[in-house]
């Protein structure tokens, strides 16, 4: 531990010691900082988002569909849940809205995905059997040496989602994968999931697929929102303050005009 902490800046060490109490978890953040070259701000973000407890937690079938050590490395690179706290979409949004928001915040999105993801495009076009199909998000991973297809869902995971992803992964393997590439991986990002249903859905799939959930920025409860002032009330309050300041500016303490 002493040898490792000497390899990162003192400010990083202070942050880890102040915010992480478990010794094993501390060592993990030190190792990750060394491996990925995290800045202090990124380190703090990863600690606050509980990365240690999310890493490698996705529901997958990698043990049965990928060879070692590829399966273990792929498992450790996927998280559950993913934290998209840099987005503010409100309550009613479509899958297309989520996709656009992630692309508009691509730097934050790539940081949350982790090191090694190279963005190739959104609504990536594939032609299969004379018909057009579009991948929500398409990546290539430098460490895994494989394509990664991400399908976004604004609902709870359903068994049919894995069938659709199996089709996408098969198509990418046939149309785009080169001899030096490892098998393509599919990742389904849902609003929520039943882990048992996800495990059953992936059990007999022959393509490597993972299922994770995402969390958006916290929204204030309706009860609290009702107690907050409206924009019109805030504007009226600011206008009143401005008028008072102007009066004080032209009058002295004796009330006479300066």
Coordinates of C-alpha atoms in Angstrom, one line a residue:
X1 CA 0.0 0.0 0.0
X2 CA 2.8 2.4 0.9
X3 CA 4.6 1.7 -2.4
X4 CA 1.4 2.3 -4.4
X5 CA 0.3 5.6 -2.7
X6 CA 3.7 7.0 -3.6
X7 CA 2.9 6.7 -7.3
X8 CA -0.1 9.1 -7.2
X9 CA -0.2 12.8 -6.2
X10 CA -0.6 13.7 -2.5
X11 CA -4.0 15.4 -3.2
X12 CA -5.3 12.1 -4.6
X13 CA -4.2 10.3 -1.4
X14 CA -5.9 12.8 0.8
X15 CA -9.2 12.5 -1.1
X16 CA -9.1 8.7 -0.8
X17 CA -8.2 8.7 2.9
X18 CA -10.9 11.3 3.7
X19 CA -13.7 9.7 1.8
X20 CA -13.0 5.9 1.7
X21 CA -12.9 4.0 5.0
X22 CA -12.4 0.4 3.8
X23 CA -8.7 -0.5 3.3
X24 CA -9.4 -2.8 0.3
X25 CA -11.5 -0.2 -1.4
X26 CA -8.9 2.4 -0.8
X27 CA -6.2 0.2 -2.5
X28 CA -8.6 -0.4 -5.4
X29 CA -9.0 3.3 -6.1
X30 CA -5.2 3.8 -5.8
X31 CA -4.7 1.1 -8.4
X32 CA -7.3 2.4 -10.7
X33 CA -5.9 5.9 -10.5
X34 CA -2.4 4.6 -11.4
X35 CA -3.8 2.4 -14.2
X36 CA -6.0 5.0 -15.8
X37 CA -4.3 8.2 -15.0
X38 CA -7.3 9.8 -13.3
X39 CA -7.2 13.5 -12.4
X40 CA -8.2 14.4 -8.9
X41 CA -11.7 15.6 -10.1
X42 CA -12.3 12.3 -12.0
X43 CA -11.1 10.4 -8.9
X44 CA -13.6 12.3 -6.7
X45 CA -16.4 11.7 -9.1
X46 CA -15.7 7.9 -9.3
X47 CA -15.6 7.7 -5.5
X48 CA -18.8 9.7 -5.1
X49 CA -20.6 7.5 -7.7
X50 CA -19.5 4.4 -5.8
X51 CA -17.6 2.9 -8.8
X52 CA -16.0 0.3 -6.6
X53 CA -19.4 -1.2 -5.8
X54 CA -20.7 -0.9 -9.4
X55 CA -17.8 -2.3 -11.4
X56 CA -18.3 -5.8 -12.8
X57 CA -21.9 -6.1 -11.5
X58 CA -23.8 -6.3 -14.8
X59 CA -25.9 -9.4 -15.5
X60 CA -24.1 -11.2 -18.4
X61 CA -23.6 -14.6 -20.1
X62 CA -19.9 -13.9 -20.7
X63 CA -18.7 -17.1 -18.9
X64 CA -20.4 -19.2 -21.5
X65 CA -19.9 -17.1 -24.6
X66 CA -16.4 -15.7 -24.3
X67 CA -13.1 -17.5 -23.7
X68 CA -10.9 -16.7 -20.7
X69 CA -9.4 -14.3 -20.0
X70 CA -11.6 -12.3 -22.3
X71 CA -14.8 -13.2 -20.4
X72 CA -13.4 -12.0 -17.0
X73 CA -12.0 -8.8 -18.5
X74 CA -15.3 -8.0 -20.2
X75 CA -17.2 -8.7 -17.0
X76 CA -15.1 -6.3 -15.0
X77 CA -15.4 -3.5 -17.5
X78 CA -19.3 -3.5 -17.4
X79 CA -21.0 -1.7 -14.5
X80 CA -24.4 -1.9 -12.9
X81 CA -25.9 0.6 -12.5
X82 CA -24.5 3.2 -14.8
X83 CA -24.8 6.7 -13.4
X84 CA -25.8 9.4 -15.9
X85 CA -26.0 12.2 -13.3
X86 CA -24.8 14.7 -15.9
X87 CA -28.2 14.4 -17.7
X88 CA -31.3 16.3 -16.7
X89 CA -34.2 14.9 -18.8
X90 CA -37.1 15.4 -16.5
X91 CA -39.7 12.7 -16.2
X92 CA -41.2 12.2 -19.7
X93 CA -38.6 11.4 -22.3
X94 CA -38.2 9.0 -25.2
X95 CA -35.3 6.6 -26.0
X96 CA -34.2 9.0 -28.7
X97 CA -34.1 11.8 -26.2
X98 CA -31.8 9.8 -23.9
X99 CA -29.6 8.9 -26.9
X100 CA -29.2 12.5 -28.0
X101 CA -28.5 13.6 -24.4
X102 CA -25.7 11.1 -24.1
X103 CA -24.2 12.1 -27.4
X104 CA -24.4 15.8 -26.4
X105 CA -22.5 14.9 -23.3
X106 CA -20.2 12.4 -25.0
X107 CA -17.1 13.2 -22.8
X108 CA -19.0 12.6 -19.6
X109 CA -20.6 9.5 -21.1
X110 CA -17.2 8.0 -22.1
X111 CA -15.8 8.7 -18.6
X112 CA -18.8 6.8 -17.1
X113 CA -18.4 3.9 -19.6
X114 CA -14.7 3.6 -18.6
X115 CA -11.3 3.6 -20.3
X116 CA -11.0 2.0 -23.7
X117 CA -14.4 2.8 -25.3
X118 CA -14.0 4.4 -28.7
X119 CA -17.2 6.0 -30.1
X120 CA -18.2 5.0 -33.6
X121 CA -21.6 6.5 -34.0
X122 CA -25.3 6.6 -33.0
X123 CA -28.1 5.1 -35.1
X124 CA -25.4 3.2 -36.9
X125 CA -26.8 1.7 -40.1
X126 CA -26.7 -2.0 -40.9
X127 CA -28.3 -3.6 -44.0
X128 CA -29.4 -7.2 -43.4
X129 CA -31.4 -9.2 -45.9
X130 CA -32.2 -6.0 -47.9
X131 CA -33.7 -4.3 -44.8
X132 CA -32.3 -1.4 -42.8
X133 CA -31.5 -1.6 -39.1
X134 CA -29.9 1.0 -36.8
X135 CA -27.8 0.5 -33.7
X136 CA -28.5 3.0 -30.9
X137 CA -24.9 3.4 -29.9
X138 CA -21.8 1.8 -31.4
X139 CA -18.3 1.5 -29.9
X140 CA -15.0 -0.3 -30.3
X141 CA -13.1 -1.2 -27.2
X142 CA -9.3 -0.9 -27.4
X143 CA -8.5 -3.4 -24.6
X144 CA -11.1 -6.0 -25.5
X145 CA -10.4 -5.6 -29.2
X146 CA -14.0 -5.9 -30.1
X147 CA -17.1 -4.0 -31.2
X148 CA -19.7 -3.1 -28.5
X149 CA -23.3 -2.5 -29.4
X150 CA -25.4 -0.6 -26.8
X151 CA -29.2 -0.7 -27.0
X152 CA -31.1 1.9 -24.9
X153 CA -34.4 1.2 -23.2
X154 CA -36.5 3.6 -21.1
X155 CA -38.5 0.7 -19.6
X156 CA -37.8 -2.4 -17.5
X157 CA -35.8 -5.1 -19.2
X158 CA -37.9 -7.6 -21.1
X159 CA -36.9 -11.0 -22.5
X160 CA -37.4 -10.0 -26.0
X161 CA -34.7 -7.3 -25.7
X162 CA -32.1 -10.0 -25.5
X163 CA -33.3 -11.6 -28.7
X164 CA -33.1 -8.3 -30.6
X165 CA -29.6 -7.7 -29.2
X166 CA -28.5 -11.2 -30.3
X167 CA -29.6 -10.3 -33.8
X168 CA -27.5 -7.1 -33.7
X169 CA -24.4 -8.8 -32.4
X170 CA -24.7 -11.5 -35.1
X171 CA -25.0 -8.9 -37.8
X172 CA -22.0 -6.9 -36.6
X173 CA -19.9 -10.1 -36.4
X174 CA -20.8 -11.0 -40.0
X175 CA -20.6 -7.6 -41.6
X176 CA -17.9 -5.7 -39.7
X177 CA -15.8 -7.9 -37.6
X178 CA -12.3 -8.6 -38.9
X179 CA -10.1 -11.7 -38.3
X180 CA -8.1 -9.9 -35.5
X181 CA -11.3 -8.7 -33.7
X182 CA -12.7 -10.6 -30.7
X183 CA -16.4 -11.5 -30.6
X184 CA -18.8 -8.5 -30.6
X185 CA -20.4 -7.7 -27.2
X186 CA -24.0 -6.4 -26.8
X187 CA -25.0 -4.2 -23.8
X188 CA -28.6 -3.5 -23.0
X189 CA -29.1 -0.4 -20.8
X190 CA -32.5 -0.3 -19.2
X191 CA -34.4 1.8 -16.7
X192 CA -34.7 -1.2 -14.4
X193 CA -34.4 -4.9 -14.5
X194 CA -35.5 -8.1 -12.7
X195 CA -32.2 -9.9 -12.3
X196 CA -33.7 -13.4 -12.4
X197 CA -35.6 -12.6 -15.7
X198 CA -32.4 -11.2 -17.2
X199 CA -30.4 -14.3 -16.2
X200 CA -33.0 -16.6 -17.8
X201 CA -33.1 -14.5 -20.9
X202 CA -29.4 -14.7 -21.4
X203 CA -28.8 -18.3 -20.4
X204 CA -29.1 -20.0 -23.7
X205 CA -28.0 -17.1 -25.9
X206 CA -24.9 -17.9 -28.0
X207 CA -23.7 -14.3 -28.3
X208 CA -22.1 -12.3 -25.4
X209 CA -24.7 -10.0 -24.0
X210 CA -24.9 -7.9 -20.8
X211 CA -27.8 -6.2 -19.1
X212 CA -27.4 -3.2 -16.8
X213 CA -29.6 -0.4 -15.6
X214 CA -28.9 3.4 -15.6
X215 CA -29.7 6.1 -13.1
X216 CA -30.4 9.7 -14.1
X217 CA -30.0 12.9 -12.2
X218 CA -32.2 12.9 -9.1
X219 CA -35.4 14.8 -9.5
X220 CA -36.9 16.7 -6.6
X221 CA -40.1 15.0 -5.2
X222 CA -43.4 16.6 -6.2
X223 CA -44.1 17.6 -2.6
X224 CA -40.9 19.5 -2.4
X225 CA -41.3 21.0 -5.8
X226 CA -44.7 22.5 -4.7
X227 CA -42.9 24.3 -1.9
X228 CA -40.3 25.9 -4.1
X229 CA -41.0 29.4 -5.6
X230 CA -41.9 29.7 -9.2
X231 CA -39.8 31.6 -11.8
X232 CA -42.3 34.4 -11.7
X233 CA -42.1 34.7 -7.9
X234 CA -38.3 34.7 -8.1
X235 CA -38.4 37.5 -10.8
X236 CA -40.8 39.6 -8.7
X237 CA -38.6 39.1 -5.6
X238 CA -35.5 40.2 -7.5
X239 CA -37.3 43.2 -8.9
X240 CA -38.3 44.3 -5.4
X241 CA -34.7 43.9 -4.2
X242 CA -33.5 46.0 -7.1
X243 CA -35.9 48.8 -6.4
X244 CA -34.9 48.8 -2.7
X245 CA -31.2 49.0 -3.7
X246 CA -31.8 51.9 -6.0
X247 CA -33.7 53.8 -3.2
X248 CA -30.9 53.2 -0.8
X249 CA -28.4 54.3 -3.4
X250 CA -29.9 57.8 -3.8
X251 CA -30.8 58.4 -0.2
X252 CA -28.6 58.9 2.8
X253 CA -29.1 57.6 6.3
X254 CA -31.1 60.8 7.1
X255 CA -33.5 60.1 4.2
X256 CA -32.3 63.1 2.3
X257 CA -31.5 62.8 -1.4
X258 CA -27.7 62.7 -2.0

